[in-house]
PDB file of C-alpha atoms in Angstrom:
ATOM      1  CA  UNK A 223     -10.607  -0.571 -13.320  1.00  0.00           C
ATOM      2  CA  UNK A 224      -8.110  -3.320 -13.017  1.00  0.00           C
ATOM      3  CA  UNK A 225      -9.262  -6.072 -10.221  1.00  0.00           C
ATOM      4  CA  UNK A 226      -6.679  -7.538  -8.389  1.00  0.00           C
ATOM      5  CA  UNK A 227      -7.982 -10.777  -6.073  1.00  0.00           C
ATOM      6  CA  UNK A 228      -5.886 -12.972  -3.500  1.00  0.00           C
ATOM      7  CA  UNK A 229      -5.721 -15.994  -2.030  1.00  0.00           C
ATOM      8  CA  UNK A 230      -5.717 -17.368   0.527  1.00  0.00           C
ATOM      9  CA  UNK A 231      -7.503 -14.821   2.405  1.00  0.00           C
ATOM     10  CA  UNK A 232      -6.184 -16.701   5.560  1.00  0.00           C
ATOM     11  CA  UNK A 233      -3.163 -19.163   5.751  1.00  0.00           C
ATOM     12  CA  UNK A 234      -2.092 -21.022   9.205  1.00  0.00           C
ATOM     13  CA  UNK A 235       1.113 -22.764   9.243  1.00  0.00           C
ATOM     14  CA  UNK A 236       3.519 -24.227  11.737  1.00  0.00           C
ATOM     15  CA  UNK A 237       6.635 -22.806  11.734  1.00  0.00           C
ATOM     16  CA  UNK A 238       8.979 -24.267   9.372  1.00  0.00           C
ATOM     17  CA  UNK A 239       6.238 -25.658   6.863  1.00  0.00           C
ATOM     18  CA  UNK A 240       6.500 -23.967   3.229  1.00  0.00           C
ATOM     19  CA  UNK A 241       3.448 -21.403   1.574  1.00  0.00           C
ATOM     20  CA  UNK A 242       2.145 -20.351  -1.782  1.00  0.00           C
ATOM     21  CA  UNK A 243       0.174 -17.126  -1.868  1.00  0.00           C
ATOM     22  CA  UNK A 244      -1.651 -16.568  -5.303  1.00  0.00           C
ATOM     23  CA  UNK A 245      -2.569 -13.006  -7.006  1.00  0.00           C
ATOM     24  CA  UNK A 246      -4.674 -12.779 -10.398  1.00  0.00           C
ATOM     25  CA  UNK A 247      -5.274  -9.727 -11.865  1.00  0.00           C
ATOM     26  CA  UNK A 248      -7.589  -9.166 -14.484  1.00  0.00           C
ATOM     27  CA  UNK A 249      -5.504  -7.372 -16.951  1.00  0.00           C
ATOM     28  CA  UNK A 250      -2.169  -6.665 -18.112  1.00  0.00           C
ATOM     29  CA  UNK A 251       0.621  -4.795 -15.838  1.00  0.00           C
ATOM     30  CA  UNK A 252       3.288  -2.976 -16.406  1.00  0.00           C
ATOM     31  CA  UNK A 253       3.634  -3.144 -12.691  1.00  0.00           C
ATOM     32  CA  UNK A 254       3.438  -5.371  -9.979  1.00  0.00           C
ATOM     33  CA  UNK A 255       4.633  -5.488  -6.377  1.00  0.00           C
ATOM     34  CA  UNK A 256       4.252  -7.474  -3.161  1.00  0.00           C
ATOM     35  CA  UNK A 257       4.429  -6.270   0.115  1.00  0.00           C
ATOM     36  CA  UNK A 258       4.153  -7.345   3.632  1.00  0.00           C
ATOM     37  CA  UNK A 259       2.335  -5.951   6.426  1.00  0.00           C
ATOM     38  CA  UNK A 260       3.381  -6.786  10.353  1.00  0.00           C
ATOM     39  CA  UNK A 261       1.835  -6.717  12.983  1.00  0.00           C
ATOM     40  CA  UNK A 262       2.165  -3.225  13.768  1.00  0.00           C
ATOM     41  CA  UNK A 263       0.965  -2.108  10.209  1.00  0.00           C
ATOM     42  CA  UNK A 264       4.054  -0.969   8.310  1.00  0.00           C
ATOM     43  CA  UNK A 265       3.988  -1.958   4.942  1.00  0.00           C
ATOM     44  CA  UNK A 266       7.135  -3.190   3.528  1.00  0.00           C
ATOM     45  CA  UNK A 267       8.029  -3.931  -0.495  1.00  0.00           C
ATOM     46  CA  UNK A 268       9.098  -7.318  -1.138  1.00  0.00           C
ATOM     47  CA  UNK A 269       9.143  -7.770  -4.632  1.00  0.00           C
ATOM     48  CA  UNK A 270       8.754  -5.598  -7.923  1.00  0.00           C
ATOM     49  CA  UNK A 271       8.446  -7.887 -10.131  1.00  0.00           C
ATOM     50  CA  UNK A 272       5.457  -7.056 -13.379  1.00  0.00           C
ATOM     51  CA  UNK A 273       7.359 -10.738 -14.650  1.00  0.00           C
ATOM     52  CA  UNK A 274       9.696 -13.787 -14.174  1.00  0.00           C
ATOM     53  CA  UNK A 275      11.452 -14.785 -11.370  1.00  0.00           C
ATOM     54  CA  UNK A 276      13.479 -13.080  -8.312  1.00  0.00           C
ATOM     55  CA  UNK A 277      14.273 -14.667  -4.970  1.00  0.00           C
ATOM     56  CA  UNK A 278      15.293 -13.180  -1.898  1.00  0.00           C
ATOM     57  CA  UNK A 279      16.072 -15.396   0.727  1.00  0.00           C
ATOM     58  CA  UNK A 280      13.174 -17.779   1.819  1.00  0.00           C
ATOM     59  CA  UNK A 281      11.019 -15.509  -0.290  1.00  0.00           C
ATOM     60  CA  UNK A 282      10.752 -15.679  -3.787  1.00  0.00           C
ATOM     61  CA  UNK A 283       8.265 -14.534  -6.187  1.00  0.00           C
ATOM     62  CA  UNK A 284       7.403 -15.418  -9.886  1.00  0.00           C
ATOM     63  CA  UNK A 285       4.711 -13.444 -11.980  1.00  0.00           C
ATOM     64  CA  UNK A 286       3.748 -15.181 -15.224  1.00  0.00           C
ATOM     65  CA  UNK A 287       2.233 -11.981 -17.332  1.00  0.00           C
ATOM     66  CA  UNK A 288       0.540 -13.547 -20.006  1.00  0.00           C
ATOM     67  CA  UNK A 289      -1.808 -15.557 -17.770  1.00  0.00           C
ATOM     68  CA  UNK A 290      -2.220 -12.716 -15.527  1.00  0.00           C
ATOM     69  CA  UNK A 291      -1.239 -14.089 -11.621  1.00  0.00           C
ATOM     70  CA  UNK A 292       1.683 -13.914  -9.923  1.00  0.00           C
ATOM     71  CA  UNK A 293       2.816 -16.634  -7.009  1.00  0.00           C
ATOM     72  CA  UNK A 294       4.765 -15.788  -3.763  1.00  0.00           C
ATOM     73  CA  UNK A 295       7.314 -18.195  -2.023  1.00  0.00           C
ATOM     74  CA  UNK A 296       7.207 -18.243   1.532  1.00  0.00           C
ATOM     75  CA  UNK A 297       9.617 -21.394   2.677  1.00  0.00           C
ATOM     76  CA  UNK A 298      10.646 -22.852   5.971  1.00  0.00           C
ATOM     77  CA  UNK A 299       8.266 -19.870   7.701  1.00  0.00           C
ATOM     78  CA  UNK A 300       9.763 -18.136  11.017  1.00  0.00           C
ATOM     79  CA  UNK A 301       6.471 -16.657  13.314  1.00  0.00           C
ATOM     80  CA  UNK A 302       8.059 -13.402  12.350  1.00  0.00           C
ATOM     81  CA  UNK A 303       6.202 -14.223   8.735  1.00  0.00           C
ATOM     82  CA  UNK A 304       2.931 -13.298   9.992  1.00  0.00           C
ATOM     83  CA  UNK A 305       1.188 -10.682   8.924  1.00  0.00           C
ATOM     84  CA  UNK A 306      -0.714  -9.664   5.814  1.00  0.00           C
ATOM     85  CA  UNK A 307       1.033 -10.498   2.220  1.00  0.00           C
ATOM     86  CA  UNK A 308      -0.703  -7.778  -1.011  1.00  0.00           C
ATOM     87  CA  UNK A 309      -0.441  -7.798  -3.882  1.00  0.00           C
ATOM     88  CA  UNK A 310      -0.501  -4.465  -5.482  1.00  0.00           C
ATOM     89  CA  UNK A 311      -0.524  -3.726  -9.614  1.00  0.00           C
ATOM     90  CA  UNK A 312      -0.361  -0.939 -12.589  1.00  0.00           C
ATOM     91  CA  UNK A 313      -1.800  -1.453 -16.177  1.00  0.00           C
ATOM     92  CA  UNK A 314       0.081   0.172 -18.845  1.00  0.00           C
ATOM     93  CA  UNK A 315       2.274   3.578 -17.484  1.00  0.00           C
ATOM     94  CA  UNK A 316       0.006   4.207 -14.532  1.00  0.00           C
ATOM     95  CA  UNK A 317       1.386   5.319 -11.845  1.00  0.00           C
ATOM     96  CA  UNK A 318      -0.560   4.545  -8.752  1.00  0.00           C
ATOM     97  CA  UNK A 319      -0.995   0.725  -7.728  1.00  0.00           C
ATOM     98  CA  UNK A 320      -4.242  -1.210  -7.296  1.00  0.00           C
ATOM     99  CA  UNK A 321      -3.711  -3.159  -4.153  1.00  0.00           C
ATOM    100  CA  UNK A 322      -5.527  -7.042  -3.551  1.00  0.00           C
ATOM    101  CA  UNK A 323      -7.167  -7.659  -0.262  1.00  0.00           C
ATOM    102  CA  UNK A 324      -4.188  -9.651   1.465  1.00  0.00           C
ATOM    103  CA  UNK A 325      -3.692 -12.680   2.785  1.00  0.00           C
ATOM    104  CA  UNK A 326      -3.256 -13.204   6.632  1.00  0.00           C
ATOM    105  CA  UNK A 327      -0.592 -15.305   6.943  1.00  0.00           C
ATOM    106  CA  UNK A 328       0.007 -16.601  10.993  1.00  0.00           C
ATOM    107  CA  UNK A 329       2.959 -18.701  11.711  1.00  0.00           C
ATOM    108  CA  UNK A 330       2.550 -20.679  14.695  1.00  0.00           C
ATOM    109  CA  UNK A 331       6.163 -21.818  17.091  1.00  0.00           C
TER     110      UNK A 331
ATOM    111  CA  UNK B 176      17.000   4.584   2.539  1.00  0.00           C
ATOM    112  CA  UNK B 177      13.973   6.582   1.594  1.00  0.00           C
ATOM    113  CA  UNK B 178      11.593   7.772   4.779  1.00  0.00           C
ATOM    114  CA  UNK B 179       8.385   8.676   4.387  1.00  0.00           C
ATOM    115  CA  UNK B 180       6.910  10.308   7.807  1.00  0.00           C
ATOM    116  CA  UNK B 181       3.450  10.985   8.574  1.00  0.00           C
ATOM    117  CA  UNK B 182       2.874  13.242  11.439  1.00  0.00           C
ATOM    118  CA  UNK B 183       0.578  11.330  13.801  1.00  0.00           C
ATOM    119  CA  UNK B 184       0.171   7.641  14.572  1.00  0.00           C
ATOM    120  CA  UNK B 185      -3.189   8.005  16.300  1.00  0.00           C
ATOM    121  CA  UNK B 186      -6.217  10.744  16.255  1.00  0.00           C
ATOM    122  CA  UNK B 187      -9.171  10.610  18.124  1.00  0.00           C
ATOM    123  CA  UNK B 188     -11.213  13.539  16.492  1.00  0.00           C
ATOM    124  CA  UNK B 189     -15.332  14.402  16.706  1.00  0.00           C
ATOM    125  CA  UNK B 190     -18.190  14.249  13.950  1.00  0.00           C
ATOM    126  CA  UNK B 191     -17.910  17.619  12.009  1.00  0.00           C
ATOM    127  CA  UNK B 192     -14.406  18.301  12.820  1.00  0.00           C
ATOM    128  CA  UNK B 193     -11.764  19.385  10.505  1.00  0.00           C
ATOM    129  CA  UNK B 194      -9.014  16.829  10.095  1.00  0.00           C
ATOM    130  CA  UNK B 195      -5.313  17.328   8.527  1.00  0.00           C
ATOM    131  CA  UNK B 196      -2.895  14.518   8.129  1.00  0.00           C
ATOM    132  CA  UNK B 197       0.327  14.887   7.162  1.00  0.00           C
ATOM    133  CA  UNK B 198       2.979  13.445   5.302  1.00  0.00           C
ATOM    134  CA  UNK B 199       6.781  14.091   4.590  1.00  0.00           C
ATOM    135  CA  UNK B 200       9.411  12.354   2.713  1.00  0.00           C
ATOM    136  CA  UNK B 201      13.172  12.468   2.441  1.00  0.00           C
ATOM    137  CA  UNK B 202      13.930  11.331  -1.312  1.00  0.00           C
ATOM    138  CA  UNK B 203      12.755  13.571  -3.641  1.00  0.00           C
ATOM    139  CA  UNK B 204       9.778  11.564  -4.608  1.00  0.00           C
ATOM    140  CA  UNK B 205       7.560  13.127  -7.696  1.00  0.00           C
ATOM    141  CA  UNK B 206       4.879  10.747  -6.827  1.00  0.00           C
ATOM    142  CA  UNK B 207       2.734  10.567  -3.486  1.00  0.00           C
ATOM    143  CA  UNK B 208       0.188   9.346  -2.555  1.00  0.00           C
ATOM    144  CA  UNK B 209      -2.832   8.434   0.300  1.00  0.00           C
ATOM    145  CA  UNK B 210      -4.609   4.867   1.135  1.00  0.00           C
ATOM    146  CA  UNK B 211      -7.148   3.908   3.403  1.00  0.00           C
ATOM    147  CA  UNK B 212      -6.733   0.099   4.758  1.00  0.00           C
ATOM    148  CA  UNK B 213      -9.843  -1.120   5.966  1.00  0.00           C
ATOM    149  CA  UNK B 214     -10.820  -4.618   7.194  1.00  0.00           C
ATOM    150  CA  UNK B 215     -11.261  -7.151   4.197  1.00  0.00           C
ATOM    151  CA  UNK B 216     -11.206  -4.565   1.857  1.00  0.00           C
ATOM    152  CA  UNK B 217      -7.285  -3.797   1.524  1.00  0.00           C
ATOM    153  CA  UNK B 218      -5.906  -0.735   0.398  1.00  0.00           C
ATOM    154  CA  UNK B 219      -8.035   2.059  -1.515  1.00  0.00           C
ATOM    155  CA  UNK B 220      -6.624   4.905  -3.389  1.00  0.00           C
ATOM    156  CA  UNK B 221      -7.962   8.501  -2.326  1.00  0.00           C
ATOM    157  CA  UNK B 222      -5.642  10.364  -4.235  1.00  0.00           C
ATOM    158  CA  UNK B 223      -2.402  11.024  -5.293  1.00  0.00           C
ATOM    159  CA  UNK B 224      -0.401  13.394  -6.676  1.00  0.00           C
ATOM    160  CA  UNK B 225       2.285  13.465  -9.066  1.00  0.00           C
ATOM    161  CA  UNK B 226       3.914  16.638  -9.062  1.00  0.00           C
ATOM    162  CA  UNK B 227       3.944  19.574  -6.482  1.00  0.00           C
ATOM    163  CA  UNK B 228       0.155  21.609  -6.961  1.00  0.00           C
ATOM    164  CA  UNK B 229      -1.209  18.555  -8.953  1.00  0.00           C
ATOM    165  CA  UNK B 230      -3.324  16.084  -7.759  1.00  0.00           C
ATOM    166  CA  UNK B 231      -5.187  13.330  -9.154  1.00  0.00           C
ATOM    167  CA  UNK B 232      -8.747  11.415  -7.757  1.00  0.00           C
ATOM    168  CA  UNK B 233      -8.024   7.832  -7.089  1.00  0.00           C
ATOM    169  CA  UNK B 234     -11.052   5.557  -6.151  1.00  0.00           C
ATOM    170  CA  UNK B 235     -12.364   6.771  -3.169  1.00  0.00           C
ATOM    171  CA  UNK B 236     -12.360  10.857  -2.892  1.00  0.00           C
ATOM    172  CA  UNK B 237     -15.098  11.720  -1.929  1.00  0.00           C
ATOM    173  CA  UNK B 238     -15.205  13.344   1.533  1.00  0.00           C
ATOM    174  CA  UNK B 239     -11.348  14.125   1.086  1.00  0.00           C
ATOM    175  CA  UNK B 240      -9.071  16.669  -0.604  1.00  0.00           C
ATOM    176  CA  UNK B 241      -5.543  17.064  -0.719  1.00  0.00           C
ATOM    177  CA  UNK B 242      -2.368  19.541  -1.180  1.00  0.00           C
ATOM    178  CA  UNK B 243       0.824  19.461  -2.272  1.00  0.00           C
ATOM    179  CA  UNK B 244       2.351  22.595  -2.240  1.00  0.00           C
ATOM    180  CA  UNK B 245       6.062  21.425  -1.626  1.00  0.00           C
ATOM    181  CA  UNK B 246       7.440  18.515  -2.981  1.00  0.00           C
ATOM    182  CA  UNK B 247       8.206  16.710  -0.314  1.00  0.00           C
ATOM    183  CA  UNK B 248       4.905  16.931   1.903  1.00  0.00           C
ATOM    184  CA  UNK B 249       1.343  15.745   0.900  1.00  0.00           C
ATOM    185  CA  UNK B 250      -1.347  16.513   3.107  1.00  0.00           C
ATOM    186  CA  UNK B 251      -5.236  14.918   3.406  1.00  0.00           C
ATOM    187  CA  UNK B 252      -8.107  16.721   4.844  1.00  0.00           C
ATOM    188  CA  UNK B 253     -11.110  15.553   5.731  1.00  0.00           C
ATOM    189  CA  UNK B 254     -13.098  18.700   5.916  1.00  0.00           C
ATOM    190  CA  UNK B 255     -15.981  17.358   8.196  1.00  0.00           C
ATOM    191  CA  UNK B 256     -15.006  14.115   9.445  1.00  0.00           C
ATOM    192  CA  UNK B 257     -17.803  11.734   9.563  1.00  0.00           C
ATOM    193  CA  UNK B 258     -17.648   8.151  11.276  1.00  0.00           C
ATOM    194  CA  UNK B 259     -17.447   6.433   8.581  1.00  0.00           C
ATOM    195  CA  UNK B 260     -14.203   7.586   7.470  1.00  0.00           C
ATOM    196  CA  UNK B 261     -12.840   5.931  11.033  1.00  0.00           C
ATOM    197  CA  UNK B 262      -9.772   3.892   9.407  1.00  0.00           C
ATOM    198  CA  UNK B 263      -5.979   2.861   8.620  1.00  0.00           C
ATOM    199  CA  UNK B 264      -4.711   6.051   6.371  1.00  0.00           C
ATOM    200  CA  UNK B 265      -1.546   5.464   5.097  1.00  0.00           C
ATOM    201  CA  UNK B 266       0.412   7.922   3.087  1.00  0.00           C
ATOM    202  CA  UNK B 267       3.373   6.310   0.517  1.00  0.00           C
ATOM    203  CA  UNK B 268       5.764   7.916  -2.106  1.00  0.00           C
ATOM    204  CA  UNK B 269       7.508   6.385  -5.404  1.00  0.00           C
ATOM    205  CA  UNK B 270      10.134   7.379  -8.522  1.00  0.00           C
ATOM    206  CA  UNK B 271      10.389   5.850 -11.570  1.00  0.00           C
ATOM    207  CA  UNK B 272      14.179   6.091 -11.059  1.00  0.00           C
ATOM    208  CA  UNK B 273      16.553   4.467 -13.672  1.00  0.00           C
ATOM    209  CA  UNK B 274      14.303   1.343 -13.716  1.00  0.00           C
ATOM    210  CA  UNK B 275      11.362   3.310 -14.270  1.00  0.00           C
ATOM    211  CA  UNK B 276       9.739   0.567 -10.935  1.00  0.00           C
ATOM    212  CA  UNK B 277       7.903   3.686  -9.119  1.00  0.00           C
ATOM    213  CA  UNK B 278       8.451   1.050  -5.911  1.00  0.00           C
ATOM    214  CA  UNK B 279       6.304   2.195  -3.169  1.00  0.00           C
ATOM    215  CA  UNK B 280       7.502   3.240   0.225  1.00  0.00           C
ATOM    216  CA  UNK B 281       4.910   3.664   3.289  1.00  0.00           C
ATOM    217  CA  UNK B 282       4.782   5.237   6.022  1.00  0.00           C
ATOM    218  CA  UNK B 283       4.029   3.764   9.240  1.00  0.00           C
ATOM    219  CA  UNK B 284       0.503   4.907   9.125  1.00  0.00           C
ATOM    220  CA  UNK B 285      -2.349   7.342  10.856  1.00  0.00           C
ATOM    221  CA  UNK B 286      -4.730   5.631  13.187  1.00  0.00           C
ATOM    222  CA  UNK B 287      -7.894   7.956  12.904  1.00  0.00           C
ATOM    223  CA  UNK B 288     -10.995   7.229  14.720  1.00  0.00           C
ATOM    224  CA  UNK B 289     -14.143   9.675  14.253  1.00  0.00           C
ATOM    225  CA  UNK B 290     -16.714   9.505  17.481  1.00  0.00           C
TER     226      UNK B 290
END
């Protein structure tokens, strides 16, 4: 199956300092989201974005498809950042999404 | 905004027993389906289902089954629980919709620890 692999695996910032998380996947999506995971485990979407550009606030996210990674934006990081950033993808019209192993993300005040 | 519910936030059950976890969404949702988050190893697929009475392995299903028999609830049993299927389940639900996206919504997840 597809492989999906993150990094960082762990990120430490002080608050108000800018990130770039990194996802490559190992073939071609049709598919890709990132989500965020607090502190208390609930897994929010961020992004679908299987390629180009969206931003949402501080967070924006670009996927380039033909070289098979995608990058996520964190800038001027708030503590309520932390938590764990994955990456999750489809090949072709599957339905159910592959995830990465995260990155830990902890912003410190 | 789409909810997806599952029914307890923390189980404390014993080697051998029978476990249920449940799940319930609000939207209508042809697709649903059940993670385990473990340590280091992210999110694994157990199964998922795409339709009400259809289900589909993902990578991990052994030890588990599933059941869908209305459309809005999906349901994970682990017949005879065995400690090492102590984890993070968490239970999510998509649509194509218009954009065809099948965006996934979680629930807040099931805490289950197996002594």
């Amino acid at each position: 199956g597809i492989q999906v692999e993150q990094s960082p695996p762990d990120l430490i910032l002080q608050e108000g300092a800018n990130s770039t998380l990194r996802c490559n996947f190992s073939d071609s999506v049709n598919n890709l989201q990132w989500f965020h995971q607090n502190p208390w485990g609930q897994l929010i979407n961020l992004f679908y974005i299987p390629s180009g550009t969206k931003q949402n606030g501080r967070l924006s996210a670009t996927t380039v498809a033909t070289e098979r990674y995608s990058l996520l934006y964190i800038s001027s990081s708030q503590t309520t950042d932390s938590g764990v950033y994955f990456c999750a993808v489809a090949p072709g019209s599957a339905r159910q999404l592959t995830f990465g192993s995260g990155t830990q993300l902890t912003v410190l005040p | 905004d789409v909810k997806v519910t599952q029914s307890s936030r923390y189980l404390v059950k014993r080697t051998g027993e029978k476990v249920f976890l449940e799940c319930v969404q609000d939207m209508d949702h042809e697709n649903m389906f059940w993670y385990r988050q473990d340590p280091g190893l992210g999110l694994r697929l157990i199964y998922f289902s795409y339709d009400v009475k259809m289900k589909e392995k993902g990578d991990i299903p052994e030890g588990y089954s599933v059941s869908r028999e209305k459309k809005e609830r999906f349901s994970l049993i682990l017949e005879s629980a065995s400690t090492n299927q102590t984890s993070m389940y968490l239970c999510a639900s998509s649509s194509p919709g218009r954009t065809g996206a099948n965006v996934l919504t979680f629930g807040a997840g099931s805490r289950l620890t197996v002594l």
